mmCIF file of C-alpha atoms in Angstrom:
data_model
loop_
_atom_site.group_PDB
_atom_site.id
_atom_site.type_symbol
_atom_site.label_atom_id
_atom_site.label_comp_id
_atom_site.label_asym_id
_atom_site.label_seq_id
_atom_site.Cartn_x
_atom_site.Cartn_y
_atom_site.Cartn_z
ATOM 1 C CA MET A 1 0.287 230.735 52.057
ATOM 2 C CA LYS A 2 0.105 228.437 55.067
ATOM 3 C CA HIS A 3 -3.533 227.619 54.247
ATOM 4 C CA PHE A 4 -2.515 226.893 50.676
ATOM 5 C CA LYS A 5 0.176 224.420 51.827
ATOM 6 C CA THR A 6 -2.270 222.755 54.209
ATOM 7 C CA LEU A 7 -4.893 222.548 51.480
ATOM 8 C CA LEU A 8 -2.312 221.175 49.023
ATOM 9 C CA LEU A 9 -1.154 218.571 51.571
ATOM 10 C CA ALA A 10 -4.742 217.559 52.352
ATOM 11 C CA THR A 11 -5.499 217.233 48.625
ATOM 12 C CA ALA A 12 -2.377 215.129 48.072
ATOM 13 C CA LEU A 13 -3.294 212.849 50.991
ATOM 14 C CA PHE A 14 -6.863 212.524 49.718
ATOM 15 C CA ILE A 15 -5.683 211.645 46.195
ATOM 16 C CA GLY A 16 -3.119 209.186 47.598
ATOM 17 C CA ALA A 17 -5.702 207.489 49.810
ATOM 18 C CA THR A 18 -8.171 207.269 46.919
ATOM 19 C CA SER A 19 -5.510 205.785 44.642
ATOM 20 C CA LEU A 20 -4.512 203.275 47.297
ATOM 21 C CA THR A 21 -8.121 202.199 47.765
ATOM 22 C CA GLN A 22 -8.567 201.770 44.018
ATOM 23 C CA ALA A 23 -5.289 199.832 43.737
ATOM 24 C CA GLN A 24 -6.507 197.118 46.109
ATOM 25 C CA SER A 25 -7.775 194.057 44.301
ATOM 26 C CA LYS A 26 -10.946 192.204 45.111
ATOM 27 C CA VAL A 27 -10.268 188.544 45.776
ATOM 28 C CA ALA A 28 -12.728 185.650 46.019
ATOM 29 C CA HIS A 29 -12.312 181.913 46.380
ATOM 30 C CA ILE A 30 -14.079 178.798 45.170
ATOM 31 C CA ASN A 31 -13.619 175.079 45.685
ATOM 32 C CA THR A 32 -13.481 173.951 42.065
ATOM 33 C CA GLN A 33 -13.478 170.273 43.000
ATOM 34 C CA THR A 34 -16.793 170.661 44.835
ATOM 35 C CA LEU A 35 -18.206 172.630 41.909
ATOM 36 C CA ILE A 36 -17.170 170.061 39.302
ATOM 37 C CA GLN A 37 -18.506 167.177 41.415
ATOM 38 C CA ALA A 38 -21.869 168.975 41.639
ATOM 39 C CA MET A 39 -22.177 169.433 37.874
ATOM 40 C CA PRO A 40 -24.608 166.984 36.167
ATOM 41 C CA ASP A 41 -22.095 166.415 33.345
ATOM 42 C CA MET A 42 -19.753 164.891 35.920
ATOM 43 C CA ASN A 43 -22.263 162.153 36.782
ATOM 44 C CA THR A 44 -22.518 161.237 33.093
ATOM 45 C CA ALA A 45 -18.728 161.176 32.731
ATOM 46 C CA GLN A 46 -18.342 159.067 35.872
ATOM 47 C CA ALA A 47 -20.940 156.565 34.622
ATOM 48 C CA GLU A 48 -19.114 156.285 31.303
ATOM 49 C CA MET A 49 -15.783 155.747 33.076
ATOM 50 C CA ASP A 50 -17.330 153.069 35.309
ATOM 51 C CA LYS A 51 -18.788 151.275 32.295
ATOM 52 C CA LEU A 52 -15.452 151.326 30.463
ATOM 53 C CA GLY A 53 -13.622 150.157 33.590
ATOM 54 C CA LYS A 54 -15.976 147.211 34.005
ATOM 55 C CA THR A 55 -15.481 146.232 30.358
ATOM 56 C CA TYR A 56 -11.699 146.209 30.748
ATOM 57 C CA GLU A 57 -11.983 144.389 34.065
ATOM 58 C CA ALA A 58 -14.163 141.659 32.498
ATOM 59 C CA ASP A 59 -11.732 141.250 29.602
ATOM 60 C CA ILE A 60 -8.765 140.960 31.951
ATOM 61 C CA GLN A 61 -10.590 138.494 34.170
ATOM 62 C CA ALA A 62 -11.411 136.310 31.139
ATOM 63 C CA MET A 63 -7.764 136.369 30.082
ATOM 64 C CA VAL A 64 -6.620 135.442 33.602
ATOM 65 C CA THR A 65 -9.140 132.596 33.795
ATOM 66 C CA GLU A 66 -7.941 131.233 30.455
ATOM 67 C CA TYR A 67 -4.333 131.509 31.655
ATOM 68 C CA GLN A 68 -5.110 129.680 34.903
ATOM 69 C CA ASN A 69 -6.977 126.900 33.088
ATOM 70 C CA LYS A 70 -4.063 126.368 30.696
ATOM 71 C CA MET A 71 -1.641 126.295 33.631
ATOM 72 C CA LYS A 72 -3.709 123.634 35.416
ATOM 73 C CA GLN A 73 -4.044 121.575 32.225
ATOM 74 C CA TYR A 74 -0.344 121.799 31.393
ATOM 75 C CA GLU A 75 0.699 120.992 34.977
ATOM 76 C CA ALA A 76 -1.560 117.928 34.942
ATOM 77 C CA GLU A 77 -0.143 116.739 31.601
ATOM 78 C CA VAL A 78 3.536 117.591 32.223
ATOM 79 C CA ALA A 79 4.489 113.964 32.975
ATOM 80 C CA THR A 80 2.858 112.648 29.774
ATOM 81 C CA LYS A 81 4.508 115.127 27.403
ATOM 82 C CA THR A 82 8.006 115.302 25.993
ATOM 83 C CA ASP A 83 10.522 117.925 27.146
ATOM 84 C CA GLU A 84 10.162 119.698 23.816
ATOM 85 C CA GLU A 85 6.371 119.935 24.172
ATOM 86 C CA ASN A 86 6.691 121.106 27.779
ATOM 87 C CA GLN A 87 9.119 123.834 26.704
ATOM 88 C CA LYS A 88 6.693 124.993 23.985
ATOM 89 C CA ARG A 89 3.898 125.050 26.548
ATOM 90 C CA ALA A 90 6.050 127.043 28.992
ATOM 91 C CA VAL A 91 6.741 129.609 26.267
ATOM 92 C CA GLU A 92 3.024 129.727 25.420
ATOM 93 C CA VAL A 93 2.074 130.317 29.066
ATOM 94 C CA GLN A 94 4.765 132.969 29.448
ATOM 95 C CA THR A 95 3.478 134.716 26.315
ATOM 96 C CA MET A 96 -0.069 134.622 27.715
ATOM 97 C CA GLN A 97 1.156 136.202 30.945
ATOM 98 C CA GLN A 98 2.956 138.958 29.024
ATOM 99 C CA ASN A 99 -0.165 139.583 26.932
ATOM 100 C CA ILE A 100 -2.250 139.984 30.091
ATOM 101 C CA GLN A 101 0.235 142.470 31.521
ATOM 102 C CA GLN A 102 0.368 144.391 28.239
ATOM 103 C CA TYR A 103 -3.429 144.496 28.036
ATOM 104 C CA GLN A 104 -3.647 145.788 31.625
ATOM 105 C CA SER A 105 -1.141 148.508 30.833
ATOM 106 C CA ASN A 106 -2.975 149.535 27.658
ATOM 107 C CA ALA A 107 -6.321 149.487 29.467
ATOM 108 C CA GLN A 108 -4.960 151.778 32.179
ATOM 109 C CA GLN A 109 -3.582 154.215 29.587
ATOM 110 C CA GLU A 110 -6.878 154.209 27.688
ATOM 111 C CA MET A 111 -8.792 154.845 30.919
ATOM 112 C CA GLN A 112 -6.579 157.838 31.730
ATOM 113 C CA LYS A 113 -6.949 159.229 28.207
ATOM 114 C CA LYS A 114 -10.722 158.788 28.315
ATOM 115 C CA GLU A 115 -10.893 160.520 31.704
ATOM 116 C CA VAL A 116 -8.965 163.511 30.364
ATOM 117 C CA ASP A 117 -11.220 163.648 27.286
ATOM 118 C CA LEU A 118 -14.368 163.525 29.414
ATOM 119 C CA LEU A 119 -13.216 166.026 32.062
ATOM 120 C CA LYS A 120 -11.829 168.679 29.728
ATOM 121 C CA PRO A 121 -15.201 170.098 28.566
ATOM 122 C CA ILE A 122 -16.561 169.941 32.121
ATOM 123 C CA THR A 123 -13.635 171.886 33.584
ATOM 124 C CA GLU A 124 -13.755 174.403 30.731
ATOM 125 C CA LYS A 125 -17.483 174.959 31.342
ATOM 126 C CA ALA A 126 -16.832 175.451 35.073
ATOM 127 C CA LYS A 127 -13.969 177.864 34.390
ATOM 128 C CA ALA A 128 -16.102 179.911 31.996
ATOM 129 C CA ALA A 129 -18.890 180.153 34.581
ATOM 130 C CA ILE A 130 -16.427 181.127 37.320
ATOM 131 C CA LEU A 131 -14.947 183.867 35.125
ATOM 132 C CA LYS A 132 -18.405 185.157 34.172
ATOM 133 C CA VAL A 133 -19.616 185.343 37.776
ATOM 134 C CA ALA A 134 -16.331 186.809 39.057
ATOM 135 C CA ARG A 135 -16.304 189.531 36.386
ATOM 136 C CA ALA A 136 -19.970 190.340 36.970
ATOM 137 C CA GLN A 137 -19.289 190.768 40.684
ATOM 138 C CA GLY A 138 -16.111 192.798 40.118
ATOM 139 C CA PHE A 139 -13.525 190.353 41.429
ATOM 140 C CA ASP A 140 -9.969 190.688 40.178
ATOM 141 C CA TYR A 141 -8.766 187.298 41.378
ATOM 142 C CA VAL A 142 -10.458 184.014 42.208
ATOM 143 C CA LEU A 143 -8.383 181.521 44.155
ATOM 144 C CA ASP A 144 -9.030 177.793 44.111
ATOM 145 C CA SER A 145 -9.689 176.765 47.709
ATOM 146 C CA THR A 146 -9.616 173.045 46.958
ATOM 147 C CA GLN A 147 -7.562 171.289 49.627
ATOM 148 C CA GLY A 148 -3.986 171.141 48.444
ATOM 149 C CA GLY A 149 -4.714 173.905 45.954
ATOM 150 C CA GLY A 150 -2.244 176.287 47.551
ATOM 151 C CA VAL A 151 -4.662 178.598 49.354
ATOM 152 C CA ILE A 152 -3.549 179.261 52.894
ATOM 153 C CA MET A 153 -6.452 181.462 53.877
ATOM 154 C CA ALA A 154 -9.745 181.928 52.107
ATOM 155 C CA ASP A 155 -11.737 184.630 53.881
ATOM 156 C CA GLY A 156 -12.948 186.250 50.670
ATOM 157 C CA LYS A 157 -16.322 185.668 49.091
ATOM 158 C CA ASN A 158 -16.987 182.059 48.113
ATOM 159 C CA LEU A 159 -18.433 181.978 44.602
ATOM 160 C CA LEU A 160 -19.549 178.330 44.730
ATOM 161 C CA ASP A 161 -23.259 179.057 45.242
ATOM 162 C CA ASP A 162 -23.301 181.834 42.629
ATOM 163 C CA VAL A 163 -21.510 179.702 40.032
ATOM 164 C CA LYS A 164 -23.827 176.745 40.726
ATOM 165 C CA LYS A 165 -26.746 179.132 40.186
ATOM 166 C CA GLU A 166 -25.168 180.279 36.910
ATOM 167 C CA LEU A 167 -24.858 176.649 35.794
ATOM 168 C CA GLY A 168 -28.408 175.866 36.901
ATOM 169 C CA ILE A 169 -27.327 173.378 39.565
#
């Protein structure tokens, strides 16, 4: 009977230890920012954003130059014009200034929208590759080790090289 109890206790401990080992999750980490920056699609997106930014910048600069030229002209002619004409010119210049500010605001919003549109498929592709590699290697969790990403310690396996290999980078 004593051997039976000992054997039962040993079996229970063995089963408990096995269950505990199986209950532990495998965790890995990856710096998604480094991965996304290494993807060729990112270079294409960045080039497109730069091109769009330069277009907006050129447009804004042309508007500012036109505004400055009008200001110089109107300041030079202020003494030769009537008060009514000078008031109309002041309103015109103020309207030009507001239009420049509005255009800058719209350009910034369009740039942000374009960036989101360009980055979405890239991040989705990276996420799919991360999930594929993590599942193939049996990881339960993959933490983003990008600075400021909330990971305090990242001693697990880094999937960056494996995911780059999956993406052909």
